[in-house]
Short mmCIF file of C-alpha atoms and ligand atoms in Angstrom, two decimals:
data_model
loop_
_atom_site.label_atom_id
_atom_site.label_comp_id
_atom_site.label_asym_id
_atom_site.label_seq_id
_atom_site.Cartn_x
_atom_site.Cartn_y
_atom_site.Cartn_z
CA UNK I 1 -132.37 70.83 25.91
CA UNK I 2 -132.04 70.22 29.60
CA UNK I 3 -130.43 72.65 32.01
CA UNK I 4 -127.35 70.41 32.56
CA UNK I 5 -126.82 70.07 28.80
CA UNK I 6 -127.13 73.81 28.39
CA UNK I 7 -124.54 74.34 31.16
CA UNK I 8 -122.21 71.83 29.55
CA UNK I 9 -122.56 73.50 26.14
CA UNK I 10 -121.84 76.91 27.73
CA UNK I 11 -118.78 75.51 29.51
CA UNK I 12 -117.49 73.99 26.26
CA UNK I 13 -118.05 77.28 24.45
CA UNK I 14 -116.12 79.07 27.22
CA UNK I 15 -113.34 76.48 26.95
CA UNK I 16 -113.06 77.02 23.17
CA UNK I 17 -113.10 80.77 23.56
CA UNK I 18 -110.53 80.75 26.38
CA UNK I 19 -108.28 78.34 24.50
CA UNK I 20 -108.30 80.68 21.53
CA UNK I 21 -107.62 83.69 23.73
CA UNK I 22 -104.78 81.88 25.46
CA UNK I 23 -103.17 80.96 22.14
CA UNK I 24 -103.40 84.57 20.97
CA UNK I 25 -101.86 85.82 24.20
CA UNK I 26 -99.09 83.25 23.92
CA UNK I 27 -98.33 84.38 20.38
CA UNK I 28 -98.36 87.99 21.48
CA UNK I 29 -95.96 87.24 24.33
CA UNK I 30 -93.46 85.69 21.91
CA UNK I 31 -93.77 88.64 19.59
CA UNK I 32 -92.69 91.11 22.25
CA UNK I 33 -88.97 90.19 22.12
CA UNK I 34 -89.16 90.67 18.34
CA UNK I 35 -90.70 94.09 18.86
CA UNK I 36 -87.91 94.89 21.33
CA UNK I 37 -85.21 93.73 18.90
CA UNK I 38 -86.62 95.71 15.98
CA UNK I 39 -87.14 98.80 18.13
CA UNK I 40 -83.72 98.70 19.78
CA UNK I 41 -81.83 97.69 16.64
CA UNK I 42 -83.56 100.37 14.56
CA UNK I 43 -82.98 103.10 17.10
CA UNK I 44 -79.34 102.14 17.71
CA UNK I 45 -78.78 102.11 13.96
CA UNK I 46 -80.29 105.60 13.88
CA UNK I 47 -77.86 106.66 16.60
CA UNK I 48 -74.91 105.42 14.55
CA UNK I 49 -76.12 107.50 11.59
CA UNK I 50 -76.84 110.68 13.56
CA UNK I 51 -73.21 111.42 14.44
CA UNK I 52 -73.57 115.11 13.76
CA UNK I 53 -76.50 115.57 16.12
CA UNK I 54 -75.83 114.42 19.67
CA UNK I 55 -79.23 115.79 20.62
CA UNK I 56 -80.91 113.36 18.20
CA UNK I 57 -78.62 110.52 19.31
CA UNK I 58 -79.54 111.03 22.94
CA UNK I 59 -83.22 111.28 22.01
CA UNK I 60 -83.06 107.96 20.11
CA UNK I 61 -81.24 106.25 22.96
CA UNK I 62 -83.81 107.61 25.41
CA UNK I 63 -86.55 106.20 23.22
CA UNK I 64 -84.82 102.78 23.11
CA UNK I 65 -84.54 102.83 26.89
CA UNK I 66 -88.16 103.90 27.45
CA UNK I 67 -89.43 101.42 24.82
CA UNK I 68 -87.72 98.47 26.47
CA UNK I 69 -88.89 99.46 29.94
CA UNK I 70 -92.44 99.66 28.65
CA UNK I 71 -92.16 96.26 26.97
CA UNK I 72 -91.11 94.88 30.36
CA UNK I 73 -94.43 96.10 31.75
CA UNK I 74 -96.43 94.88 28.74
CA UNK I 75 -95.01 91.34 28.90
CA UNK I 76 -95.62 91.28 32.65
CA UNK I 77 -99.26 92.11 32.13
CA UNK I 78 -99.74 89.64 29.28
CA UNK I 79 -98.15 86.82 31.24
CA UNK I 80 -100.34 87.72 34.23
CA UNK I 81 -103.49 87.39 32.13
CA UNK I 82 -102.22 84.08 30.72
CA UNK I 83 -101.73 82.89 34.28
CA UNK I 84 -105.36 83.63 35.03
CA UNK I 85 -106.43 81.57 31.99
CA UNK I 86 -104.18 78.70 33.09
CA UNK I 87 -105.85 78.76 36.51
CA UNK I 88 -109.21 78.60 34.83
CA UNK I 89 -108.16 75.62 32.66
CA UNK I 90 -106.84 73.88 35.74
CA UNK I 91 -110.13 74.31 37.56
CA UNK I 92 -112.11 73.40 34.45
CA UNK I 93 -110.36 70.09 33.97
CA UNK I 94 -108.02 69.27 36.84
CA UNK I 95 -107.28 65.72 35.69
CA UNK I 96 -106.52 66.73 32.09
CA UNK I 97 -104.45 69.79 33.00
CA UNK I 98 -100.68 69.50 32.56
CA UNK I 99 -99.12 70.96 35.68
CA UNK I 100 -95.65 72.35 35.02
CA UNK I 101 -94.85 74.22 38.23
CA UNK I 102 -91.16 73.36 37.95
CA UNK I 103 -88.78 72.14 40.62
CA UNK I 104 -85.69 74.31 40.12
CA UNK I 105 -85.03 77.95 39.24
CA UNK I 106 -84.67 77.14 35.54
CA UNK I 107 -87.87 75.11 35.24
CA UNK I 108 -89.97 77.37 37.45
CA UNK I 109 -93.10 78.98 36.06
CA UNK I 110 -92.60 82.46 34.50
CA UNK I 111 -88.90 81.88 33.74
CA UNK I 112 -89.52 82.72 30.07
CA UNK I 113 -91.19 86.00 30.97
CA UNK I 114 -88.37 86.80 33.40
CA UNK I 115 -85.70 85.99 30.82
CA UNK I 116 -87.32 88.32 28.31
CA UNK I 117 -87.58 91.04 30.91
CA UNK I 118 -83.87 90.69 31.75
CA UNK I 119 -83.11 91.07 28.05
CA UNK I 120 -85.25 94.23 27.83
CA UNK I 121 -83.63 95.62 30.96
CA UNK I 122 -80.15 95.04 29.54
CA UNK I 123 -81.16 96.80 26.32
CA UNK I 124 -82.55 99.72 28.34
CA UNK I 125 -79.42 99.92 30.50
CA UNK I 126 -77.13 99.76 27.49
CA UNK I 127 -79.08 102.62 25.93
CA UNK I 128 -78.63 104.71 29.07
CA UNK I 129 -74.97 103.67 29.23
CA UNK I 130 -74.51 104.92 25.66
CA UNK I 131 -76.22 108.21 26.50
CA UNK I 132 -73.52 109.14 29.02
CA UNK I 133 -70.48 109.14 26.66
CA UNK I 134 -72.62 110.71 23.93
CA UNK I 135 -73.58 113.57 26.25
CA UNK I 136 -69.99 113.86 27.44
CA UNK I 137 -68.70 114.02 23.88
CA UNK I 138 -71.27 116.70 23.16
CA UNK I 139 -69.89 118.50 26.23
CA UNK I 140 -73.28 118.54 27.96
CA UNK I 141 -71.64 117.99 31.33
CA UNK I 142 -69.05 120.71 30.89
CA UNK I 143 -68.82 123.01 33.88
CA UNK I 144 -68.26 126.73 33.46
CA UNK I 145 -64.64 126.21 34.53
CA UNK I 146 -64.23 123.52 31.83
CA UNK I 147 -65.61 125.96 29.26
CA UNK I 148 -63.15 128.63 30.34
CA UNK I 149 -60.25 126.20 30.05
CA UNK I 150 -61.57 124.96 26.69
CA UNK I 151 -61.62 128.56 25.49
CA UNK I 152 -57.98 129.09 26.49
CA UNK I 153 -57.01 125.73 25.00
CA UNK I 154 -58.60 126.75 21.71
CA UNK I 155 -57.18 130.24 21.63
CA UNK I 156 -53.76 129.73 23.26
CA UNK I 157 -51.67 130.57 20.18
CA UNK I 158 -53.75 133.62 19.18
CA UNK I 159 -53.81 134.99 22.70
CA UNK I 160 -50.09 134.39 23.15
CA UNK I 161 -49.35 136.67 20.20
CA UNK I 162 -51.29 139.43 21.94
CA UNK I 163 -50.30 138.88 25.59
CA UNK I 164 -46.61 138.67 24.79
CA UNK I 165 -46.58 142.08 23.10
CA UNK I 166 -47.01 143.62 26.56
CA UNK I 167 -43.99 143.91 28.77
CA UNK I 168 -44.20 142.69 32.41
CA UNK I 169 -43.05 146.11 33.66
CA UNK I 170 -45.77 147.78 31.63
CA UNK I 171 -48.45 145.32 32.71
CA UNK I 172 -47.59 145.49 36.43
CA UNK I 173 -45.37 148.54 37.06
CA UNK I 174 -45.62 148.49 40.90
CA UNK I 175 -44.78 144.83 40.99
CA UNK I 176 -41.84 145.22 38.60
CA UNK I 177 -40.42 147.99 40.80
CA UNK I 178 -40.88 145.95 43.95
CA UNK I 179 -39.29 142.82 42.55
CA UNK I 180 -36.36 144.52 40.84
CA UNK I 181 -34.57 144.83 44.16
CA UNK I 182 -34.78 143.49 47.68
CA UNK I 183 -35.00 139.91 48.88
CA UNK I 184 -35.69 137.01 46.56
CA UNK I 185 -39.25 135.89 47.00
CA UNK I 186 -41.31 132.77 46.59
CA UNK I 187 -43.94 133.80 44.04
CA UNK I 188 -47.06 132.08 42.77
CA UNK I 189 -48.53 133.26 39.46
CA UNK I 190 -52.13 132.04 39.34
CA UNK I 191 -53.57 131.70 35.83
CA UNK I 192 -50.11 132.39 34.44
CA UNK I 193 -51.27 132.14 30.83
CA UNK I 194 -48.38 132.50 28.39
CA UNK I 195 -45.89 132.81 31.23
CA UNK I 196 -45.00 136.40 30.36
CA UNK I 197 -45.05 137.59 33.99
CA UNK I 198 -43.77 134.34 35.48
CA UNK I 199 -40.75 134.36 33.15
CA UNK I 200 -39.97 138.02 33.90
CA UNK I 201 -40.15 137.42 37.67
CA UNK I 202 -38.01 134.28 37.37
CA UNK I 203 -35.46 136.26 35.34
CA UNK I 204 -35.21 138.64 38.30
CA UNK I 205 -34.07 135.70 40.41
CA UNK I 206 -37.29 134.96 42.27
CA UNK I 207 -38.54 131.45 42.81
CA UNK I 208 -41.63 131.25 40.61
CA UNK I 209 -44.43 128.70 40.55
CA UNK I 210 -47.02 129.07 37.80
CA UNK I 211 -50.51 127.60 38.14
CA UNK I 212 -52.34 127.26 34.83
CA UNK I 213 -55.31 124.98 34.09
CA UNK I 214 -55.13 125.16 30.29
CA UNK I 215 -52.81 122.43 28.90
CA UNK I 216 -52.39 124.35 25.69
CA UNK I 217 -51.52 127.59 27.47
CA UNK I 218 -48.90 125.78 29.57
CA UNK I 219 -47.47 124.25 26.38
CA UNK I 220 -47.33 127.61 24.62
CA UNK I 221 -45.81 129.26 27.70
CA UNK I 222 -43.08 126.66 27.99
CA UNK I 223 -42.31 126.95 24.28
CA UNK I 224 -42.16 130.78 24.51
CA UNK I 225 -39.99 130.85 27.63
CA UNK I 226 -37.92 127.68 27.28
CA UNK I 227 -35.11 128.58 29.64
CA UNK I 228 -37.22 130.16 32.38
CA UNK I 229 -36.89 128.59 35.83
CA UNK I 230 -40.61 128.24 36.43
CA UNK I 231 -42.32 125.37 38.17
CA UNK I 232 -45.55 124.79 36.23
CA UNK I 233 -48.60 123.23 37.83
CA UNK I 234 -51.93 122.18 36.34
CA UNK I 235 -54.26 123.59 38.96
CA UNK I 236 -56.83 126.35 39.33
CA UNK I 237 -58.77 128.58 41.68
CA UNK I 238 -60.69 128.24 43.90
CA UNK I 239 -58.97 125.06 45.08
CA UNK I 240 -55.39 125.31 43.83
CA UNK I 241 -55.12 121.74 45.05
CA UNK I 242 -52.19 120.34 43.06
CA UNK I 243 -50.40 117.81 45.27
CA UNK I 244 -47.17 119.81 45.00
CA UNK I 245 -48.99 122.90 46.25
CA UNK I 246 -50.16 121.29 49.48
CA UNK I 247 -47.79 122.73 52.09
CA UNK I 248 -46.36 125.61 50.13
CA UNK I 249 -46.32 129.24 51.26
CA UNK I 250 -45.64 132.22 49.02
CA UNK I 251 -44.43 135.75 49.74
CA UNK I 252 -46.30 137.05 46.74
CA UNK I 253 -49.23 135.72 44.72
CA UNK I 254 -50.03 137.28 41.37
CA UNK I 255 -53.60 136.90 40.11
CA UNK I 256 -53.48 138.85 36.86
CA UNK I 257 -56.58 138.93 34.65
CA UNK I 258 -58.06 135.81 36.24
CA UNK I 259 -60.52 136.96 38.91
CA UNK I 260 -63.32 137.55 36.36
CA UNK I 261 -63.26 133.81 35.55
CA UNK I 262 -64.11 132.83 39.12
CA UNK I 263 -67.83 132.46 39.68
CA UNK I 264 -69.04 134.98 42.30
CA UNK I 265 -70.21 132.13 44.54
CA UNK I 266 -66.66 130.70 44.57
CA UNK I 267 -64.81 133.92 45.21
CA UNK I 268 -64.81 133.66 48.97
CA UNK I 269 -63.39 130.12 48.81
CA UNK I 270 -60.78 131.35 46.32
CA UNK I 271 -59.73 134.15 48.68
CA UNK I 272 -59.57 131.72 51.60
CA UNK I 273 -57.24 129.48 49.60
CA UNK I 274 -55.05 132.41 48.55
CA UNK I 275 -54.91 133.58 52.17
CA UNK I 276 -53.84 130.05 53.23
CA UNK I 277 -51.05 130.01 50.67
CA UNK I 278 -49.59 133.33 51.82
CA UNK I 279 -46.50 133.35 53.99
CA UNK I 280 -46.70 135.72 57.00
CA UNK I 281 -46.60 139.25 55.68
CA UNK I 282 -47.28 138.04 52.15
CA UNK I 283 -49.30 139.89 49.52
CA UNK I 284 -51.75 139.01 46.78
CA UNK I 285 -51.44 141.28 43.79
CA UNK I 286 -54.66 141.09 41.84
CA UNK I 287 -56.08 142.80 38.77
CA UNK I 288 -59.81 143.28 38.33
CA UNK I 289 -61.39 143.45 34.91
CA UNK I 290 -63.97 146.23 34.96
CA UNK I 291 -66.20 145.73 31.97
CA UNK I 292 -69.25 143.89 30.78
CA UNK I 293 -69.45 140.15 31.54
CA UNK I 294 -68.91 137.88 28.55
CA UNK I 295 -70.82 134.59 28.39
CA UNK I 296 -68.73 132.99 25.63
CA UNK I 297 -65.48 133.35 27.55
CA UNK I 298 -67.26 132.73 30.88
CA UNK I 299 -66.37 136.12 32.27
CA UNK I 300 -68.45 137.16 35.28
CA UNK I 301 -69.05 140.69 36.52
CA UNK I 302 -66.41 142.01 38.92
CA UNK I 303 -66.53 145.00 41.22
CA UNK I 304 -63.93 146.43 43.56
CA UNK I 305 -66.60 146.78 46.26
CA UNK I 306 -67.32 143.05 46.19
CA UNK I 307 -63.65 142.21 46.67
CA UNK I 308 -63.22 144.91 49.32
CA UNK I 309 -66.02 143.41 51.39
CA UNK I 310 -64.96 139.75 50.88
CA UNK I 311 -61.25 140.20 51.61
CA UNK I 312 -61.54 141.03 55.36
CA UNK I 313 -63.80 137.99 55.81
CA UNK I 314 -60.82 135.83 54.81
CA UNK I 315 -58.23 137.66 56.89
CA UNK I 316 -56.94 139.83 54.05
CA UNK I 317 -56.70 143.61 54.04
CA UNK I 318 -57.82 145.24 50.80
CA UNK I 319 -56.05 148.16 49.20
CA UNK I 320 -56.69 149.61 45.76
CA UNK I 321 -53.58 150.67 43.86
CA UNK I 322 -55.24 152.39 40.93
CA UNK I 323 -56.99 151.94 37.63
CA UNK I 324 -55.75 151.82 34.06
CA UNK I 325 -57.11 151.37 30.55
CA UNK I 326 -56.78 148.02 28.83
CA UNK I 327 -53.28 147.48 27.45
CA UNK I 328 -54.69 145.47 24.54
CA UNK I 329 -56.65 148.56 23.50
CA UNK I 330 -60.21 147.36 24.21
CA UNK I 331 -62.17 150.55 24.97
CA UNK I 332 -64.90 148.74 26.91
CA UNK I 333 -62.44 147.23 29.40
CA UNK I 334 -60.57 148.89 32.28
CA UNK I 335 -58.39 147.28 34.94
CA UNK I 336 -58.21 147.93 38.64
CA UNK I 337 -55.03 146.98 40.51
CA UNK I 338 -55.48 145.72 44.04
CA UNK I 339 -53.27 144.42 46.83
CA UNK I 340 -54.54 142.07 49.51
CA UNK I 341 -52.28 141.68 52.51
CA UNK I 342 -52.26 138.95 55.08
CA UNK I 343 -52.94 140.23 58.57
CA UNK I 344 -49.50 139.18 59.85
CA UNK I 345 -46.98 142.03 60.25
CA UNK I 346 -44.91 142.79 57.19
CA UNK I 347 -41.15 142.44 57.19
CA UNK I 348 -40.29 144.52 54.16
CA UNK I 349 -41.72 147.85 53.15
CA UNK I 350 -42.73 147.97 49.50
CA UNK I 351 -44.50 150.20 47.04
CA UNK I 352 -47.42 147.79 47.27
CA UNK I 353 -47.93 148.69 50.92
CA UNK I 354 -49.19 152.19 51.55
C1 LIG K 401 -56.75 136.46 30.58
S1 LIG K 401 -55.64 135.17 30.85
C2 LIG K 401 -54.40 135.99 31.82
C3 LIG K 401 -53.05 135.36 31.69
C4 LIG K 401 -51.97 136.06 32.49
N1 LIG K 401 -52.16 135.99 33.90
C5 LIG K 401 -51.85 137.50 32.06
O1 LIG K 401 -52.08 138.40 32.85
O2 LIG K 401 -51.50 137.68 30.89
C6 LIG K 401 -56.47 134.18 32.06
C7 LIG K 401 -55.72 132.92 32.40
O3 LIG K 401 -56.27 132.38 33.58
C8 LIG K 401 -56.48 131.01 33.43
N2 LIG K 401 -57.62 130.65 34.29
C9 LIG K 401 -58.94 130.67 33.96
N3 LIG K 401 -59.67 130.28 35.01
C10 LIG K 401 -58.81 130.03 36.02
C11 LIG K 401 -58.94 129.60 37.36
N4 LIG K 401 -60.14 129.33 37.88
N5 LIG K 401 -57.84 129.44 38.10
C12 LIG K 401 -56.62 129.71 37.59
N6 LIG K 401 -56.42 130.12 36.32
C13 LIG K 401 -57.50 130.28 35.55
C14 LIG K 401 -56.74 130.80 31.97
O4 LIG K 401 -56.43 129.49 31.56
C15 LIG K 401 -55.81 131.84 31.36
O5 LIG K 401 -54.55 131.34 31.08
#
């Protein structure tokens, strides 16, 4: 056999081989959408059956997302190799090669590959989109403040039975003495809970606003003190940013059994907000829970020293009133009573000012 015949035979063998390879690649490319459909469909079906395990659901959705993104890469690579074969065929037999470069967006080369990739991307994005509500439902994005409020929502009725056994005068004797006489004051009860204190202060003729972030607590409070002239607001520390709170000033702010729920890093901001809300000469009456932190109820450690050093930084003077055991009878808990006064001169003398 002559050299030219040998070359021709080799070229024909290469042509046969490349044609076969190209056909295989083409078949493979068309199988990829089927792989994507089976993968996505199977995993989404798994998600619908794994209702009790959000962790598994999110894992399956993550897998569907990752799988589709990878198939986007795989099809890209396969189509790239096919393109190289097409170039080879074109060079091999330019006159016999069917050129289909396309003349518009829809007839352009690679439109099939692009369409598949868009489909895979949509499947991946839908999977991610489904992960968000699943995680939200599983309360993965719950902040510590949300968990505190959820705790009070869950336990509102039980806690109400306990909180309401304590009389306002017993819970806050200095405050009860102060408010029993003298001028009528504008009072804000922050974290008012079951409304026990707010209702007692309103009954003494004071103008009382109660801030309480737990819907359930507010509901219970309103049911327990139906006639009380209390303005309820759904707002919380550190911001206390209810629209109706914006320009208000209060002579007295009660923060009873709430400070331990404020994260230490937010306590300065909380004090700044309380200071802002005080009328000149106003007072914050605050109780500190001295006892071990409690993760379940999102209770952080509290010390009088911490508050005593933060208060002056926000223009408030700190004064300790005293300490008492827990009125609900928990031996591990004690309470410290504190008054924070705005720097402005006071107009009325009171037992809270020593
Ligand atoms: C232990 S209870 C005290 C209720 C009431 N002040 C008392 O002394 O009986 C704590 C209350 O504070 C509310 N609370 C929790 N975190 C708060 C925050 N960051 N700002 C305002 N209130 C909050 C809770 O919803 C709950 O009603």
